[in-house]
XYZ file of C-alpha atoms in Angstrom:
351
model
C 0.027 -0.015 -0.027
C 1.067 3.553 -0.661
C 0.855 6.973 0.998
C 1.831 10.523 -0.097
C 4.812 11.798 1.829
C 7.041 14.893 1.780
C 10.326 13.357 0.772
C 12.231 16.709 0.962
C 11.336 20.365 0.936
C 8.935 20.940 -2.068
C 9.214 17.255 -3.098
C 6.216 14.900 -2.797
C 6.227 11.217 -3.657
C 4.245 8.038 -3.088
C 5.917 5.592 -0.697
C 5.057 2.086 0.510
C 3.815 1.363 3.976
C 2.543 -1.635 5.877
C -0.583 -1.694 7.996
C -0.626 -3.253 11.522
C -3.321 -5.239 13.323
C -6.079 -2.977 14.752
C -6.756 -2.664 18.502
C -10.070 -3.467 20.032
C -11.044 0.253 20.083
C -10.036 0.874 16.430
C -11.353 0.574 12.899
C -9.614 0.131 9.531
C -10.874 2.308 6.688
C -10.316 1.968 2.985
C -9.882 5.521 1.778
C -11.953 6.643 -1.221
C -11.218 10.358 -1.303
C -8.786 12.776 0.343
C -7.626 16.342 0.372
C -4.562 18.297 1.622
C -4.440 21.524 3.520
C -3.203 24.456 1.457
C -2.216 26.774 4.288
C -0.091 25.742 7.230
C 0.674 22.296 5.696
C 2.142 24.026 2.641
C 4.498 26.070 4.816
C 5.807 22.880 6.304
C 6.127 21.268 2.861
C 8.258 24.156 1.660
C 10.470 23.967 4.773
C 9.328 27.475 5.712
C 7.715 26.572 9.027
C 8.302 29.285 11.661
C 9.311 28.507 15.175
C 11.413 25.447 14.395
C 13.439 26.102 17.483
C 10.420 27.077 19.576
C 7.093 25.680 20.720
C 4.002 27.263 22.132
C 3.741 26.944 25.924
C 0.042 27.191 26.987
C 0.937 27.872 30.616
C 3.053 30.935 29.716
C 0.869 31.679 26.660
C 3.999 32.405 24.542
C 6.579 30.670 22.446
C 9.474 29.263 24.406
C 12.743 27.540 23.323
C 12.177 23.902 22.380
C 13.763 21.162 24.482
C 16.852 20.052 22.591
C 15.901 16.447 23.119
C 12.665 16.964 21.136
C 12.497 16.235 17.478
C 12.910 19.543 15.685
C 11.231 20.668 12.460
C 9.483 18.532 9.798
C 10.601 14.872 9.430
C 10.926 14.756 5.667
C 10.659 11.246 4.258
C 8.263 10.247 7.014
C 5.567 12.952 7.033
C 2.245 11.805 5.421
C 0.828 14.810 3.515
C -2.819 15.480 3.730
C -5.565 16.791 6.012
C -8.891 14.984 5.557
C -10.158 11.825 4.006
C -13.400 9.902 3.274
C -13.576 6.141 3.217
C -15.473 2.926 3.996
C -14.877 0.818 7.143
C -13.545 -2.588 6.305
C -12.700 -3.877 9.783
C -13.755 -3.033 13.366
C -12.430 -3.832 16.763
C -14.398 -5.695 19.412
C -15.016 -2.599 21.532
C -16.401 -0.458 18.722
C -20.172 -0.052 19.116
C -21.116 3.140 17.078
C -19.715 2.075 13.718
C -20.099 -0.970 11.450
C -18.308 -2.494 8.492
C -19.463 -0.750 5.388
C -20.143 2.663 7.089
C -18.788 5.615 5.166
C -16.806 7.899 7.421
C -14.695 11.067 7.367
C -11.621 11.690 9.524
C -8.392 13.527 9.872
C -5.162 12.221 8.403
C -2.870 11.929 5.422
C -3.442 10.853 1.822
C -2.987 7.101 1.845
C -4.880 3.948 0.935
C -5.965 2.984 4.420
C -6.326 4.478 7.878
C -6.530 2.917 11.360
C -8.490 5.169 13.661
C -9.696 5.071 17.245
C -13.442 4.747 17.061
C -14.433 4.941 20.742
C -15.385 8.383 22.005
C -13.727 10.050 18.980
C -16.039 12.936 18.063
C -13.766 13.922 15.116
C -14.557 10.632 13.345
C -17.770 11.413 11.517
C -20.251 8.980 9.995
C -21.510 10.329 6.713
C -25.286 10.288 6.080
C -26.504 8.941 2.745
C -26.215 11.506 -0.016
C -23.612 13.677 1.678
C -20.976 14.899 -0.785
C -17.428 13.779 -0.169
C -16.283 17.259 -1.223
C -18.343 18.772 1.579
C -16.868 16.251 4.033
C -13.163 17.054 3.290
C -14.014 20.744 3.905
C -14.881 19.951 7.539
C -11.597 21.375 8.830
C -11.667 24.747 6.934
C -15.339 25.202 7.771
C -14.396 25.276 11.500
C -11.991 28.200 11.013
C -14.495 29.993 8.768
C -17.237 29.687 11.389
C -15.003 30.891 14.155
C -14.105 33.941 12.080
C -17.761 34.698 11.467
C -18.648 34.288 15.151
C -15.611 36.166 16.533
C -16.399 39.097 14.235
C -19.986 39.075 15.407
C -21.499 39.126 11.870
C -25.185 40.119 12.171
C -28.086 40.347 9.758
C -27.792 43.482 7.649
C -24.045 43.820 8.073
C -21.759 44.621 5.124
C -19.030 41.972 5.139
C -15.865 41.486 3.127
C -13.849 38.245 2.952
C -10.212 38.674 2.056
C -8.518 35.490 0.743
C -10.457 32.880 -1.089
C -8.950 29.541 -0.149
C -11.378 27.022 1.302
C -11.650 28.992 4.576
C -12.529 32.207 2.812
C -14.905 30.612 0.332
C -16.906 28.940 3.145
C -16.813 32.117 5.307
C -18.312 34.046 2.383
C -21.195 31.564 2.115
C -21.740 31.668 5.828
C -21.878 35.480 5.920
C -24.400 35.542 3.129
C -26.587 32.902 4.761
C -26.286 34.626 8.119
C -28.154 37.567 6.632
C -25.378 39.955 5.615
C -26.896 42.569 3.271
C -23.727 42.817 1.145
C -20.802 40.378 0.902
C -17.689 41.242 -1.058
C -14.697 39.017 -1.680
C -11.062 39.794 -2.365
C -8.427 37.581 -4.032
C -5.898 38.050 -6.835
C -6.773 34.624 -8.387
C -9.546 34.823 -10.962
C -10.859 31.278 -10.592
C -11.363 31.774 -6.863
C -13.352 35.038 -7.398
C -15.511 33.284 -10.002
C -16.318 30.345 -7.611
C -17.415 32.836 -4.895
C -19.600 34.808 -7.353
C -21.185 31.540 -8.547
C -22.082 30.829 -4.905
C -24.087 34.009 -4.740
C -21.610 36.526 -3.433
C -22.373 40.136 -4.369
C -19.058 41.507 -5.627
C -15.406 40.447 -6.113
C -12.265 42.558 -6.220
C -8.781 41.908 -7.524
C -6.117 43.431 -5.212
C -3.511 43.385 -8.007
C -5.485 45.785 -10.201
C -7.784 47.613 -7.801
C -7.411 49.715 -4.638
C -9.457 47.295 -2.511
C -9.882 49.668 0.386
C -11.199 52.407 -1.778
C -13.508 50.000 -3.676
C -14.999 48.747 -0.442
C -15.719 52.321 0.596
C -17.230 53.080 -2.829
C -19.471 50.042 -2.668
C -20.970 51.220 0.634
C -21.477 54.867 -0.057
C -18.150 55.805 1.611
C -19.192 54.035 4.861
C -16.976 50.979 4.639
C -17.425 47.380 5.831
C -18.921 46.485 9.180
C -16.817 43.282 9.241
C -13.844 42.019 7.312
C -12.718 38.437 7.631
C -9.008 38.329 6.777
C -7.792 34.824 5.848
C -4.819 35.515 3.525
C -2.287 36.505 6.252
C -0.815 39.001 3.795
C 0.435 42.285 5.120
C -0.910 44.299 2.131
C -4.287 42.591 2.500
C -4.419 43.688 6.161
C -3.540 47.245 5.167
C -6.280 47.212 2.588
C -8.724 45.828 5.120
C -7.963 48.648 7.533
C -8.489 51.107 4.718
C -11.868 49.639 3.692
C -13.288 49.173 7.191
C -16.106 51.308 8.527
C -15.530 53.455 11.585
C -15.557 51.134 14.629
C -15.743 48.051 12.430
C -14.173 44.683 13.165
C -11.523 42.663 11.375
C -11.434 38.953 12.262
C -7.841 37.951 11.552
C -8.073 34.226 10.734
C -4.864 33.724 8.664
C -1.693 32.650 10.439
C 0.792 35.327 9.413
C 4.589 35.244 9.493
C 6.576 38.256 10.540
C 5.645 41.429 8.707
C 8.824 43.122 7.510
C 7.177 46.151 5.907
C 3.943 47.355 4.358
C 1.793 47.860 7.434
C 1.103 51.384 8.569
C -1.159 51.578 11.553
C -0.865 55.341 11.724
C -3.018 55.699 8.590
C -6.598 54.362 8.294
C -6.324 52.049 11.246
C -6.087 54.845 13.739
C -8.724 57.104 12.124
C -11.201 54.222 11.473
C -11.052 53.169 15.153
C -10.501 49.583 13.884
C -10.948 46.498 16.081
C -8.836 43.441 15.241
C -9.848 40.154 16.708
C -7.426 37.238 16.258
C -9.599 34.231 15.493
C -8.490 30.579 15.801
C -11.032 27.703 16.100
C -8.365 25.421 17.664
C -7.625 27.647 20.682
C -9.404 26.870 23.948
C -11.239 28.189 25.804
C -13.400 29.575 22.998
C -14.254 33.283 23.291
C -17.815 32.214 24.041
C -16.858 29.548 26.606
C -18.458 27.696 28.289
C -21.436 27.862 25.848
C -19.081 27.201 22.866
C -16.053 25.120 22.617
C -14.118 23.339 19.783
C -16.424 20.317 19.916
C -19.515 22.526 19.483
C -17.898 24.299 16.528
C -17.077 21.019 14.935
C -20.600 19.608 15.427
C -22.247 22.743 13.988
C -19.952 22.702 10.935
C -20.624 19.027 10.325
C -24.362 19.696 10.399
C -23.933 22.613 7.943
C -21.922 20.453 5.581
C -23.875 17.193 5.828
C -27.148 19.009 5.309
C -25.891 20.895 2.219
C -26.324 24.307 3.836
C -22.775 24.936 2.711
C -21.853 23.870 -0.849
C -18.250 22.875 -1.513
C -18.662 21.215 -4.884
C -16.727 23.950 -6.736
C -14.284 24.583 -3.882
C -12.648 21.105 -4.220
C -11.091 21.197 -7.628
C -9.252 19.807 -9.544
C -9.806 16.149 -8.561
C -7.008 13.811 -9.646
C -6.414 10.071 -9.334
C -4.316 8.831 -6.382
C -1.576 7.653 -8.748
C -1.079 11.219 -9.891
C -1.349 12.928 -6.455
C 2.434 13.505 -5.958
C 2.736 15.511 -9.201
C -0.656 17.190 -8.550
C 0.332 18.256 -5.040
C 3.524 19.952 -6.290
C 1.757 21.556 -9.234
C -1.645 22.752 -7.759
C -0.736 23.218 -4.130
C 2.846 24.435 -4.198
C 3.959 25.743 -7.600
C 0.658 27.003 -9.175
C -1.891 27.795 -6.478
C -3.795 29.808 -9.069
C -4.893 26.576 -10.602
C -6.914 25.279 -7.645
C -8.715 26.162 -4.399
C -8.536 22.851 -2.636
C -7.073 19.810 -4.316
C -9.165 16.628 -4.358
C -7.743 13.085 -4.573
C -9.804 10.075 -5.591
C -8.870 6.502 -4.791
C -12.269 5.080 -5.804
């Protein structure tokens, strides 16, 4: 059996692996579909991961030097690329009660032919209802960060909302904002195919930051008022400056993207100061949730799964292109790393 691994920085390849026997609490799944993560996973794949010599210490709430005895950095040659998969259960352990052979499930993990997963009290292993699209299922992870951005920014009916960055998180956030009752939703991305997909989903207007002054256009589109809320997913310094420029007085920016160090291009003495901007750093994976104890990561995940399994969010055009498993190494390098303009979220089929 084979799995997709990062053999070296910016080099993906299919490598052989051997499965083991499953434990009594586990299941074995034959994978049918899978998808990688185009954000933080890509930084690792390129060998650009920040904080290689540091790790986040939750007690101190800051990055601290890593213990020299710990493994440091990305283990190229061993790291299984991929984020989410969909497959059919082919074997179950004796303690597994909530799943059966033949069930179609969605879970977290790399792009490989099989997965062995704990199936006892694992709320992240999801049983797919009949008729649920596999493309919706593999967008389960980005949907959580999109929902957190929407909630943290306090998007309300009638608000004017802009989504900056149209990867899977931004695309889903745009749909959520529209369905939550925003009166006007604009999207911003330099890649034409991404703007087209958002417009096809019913978004009001799209802007190209390479050819337009986005901040000015957002003000023009709202009669000089600006946006009540901006969801920033690109983690680009110029995108943040444009968001501050296009924000309404007292408006909120939910900063969802995980930025690296800004080394120029951000001027908080301009519109940020005069627009009385609020910036909320939004991350679904951080606990406690801002609305704790009513909301936590588990509730975010459950709500997103309901949105996706019911079809309330539509990811059919977000997951593209879809390539056969045998071609996934070449496709990963081309569509995820080298030419991101050719895709939003790569899909892999093993069916």
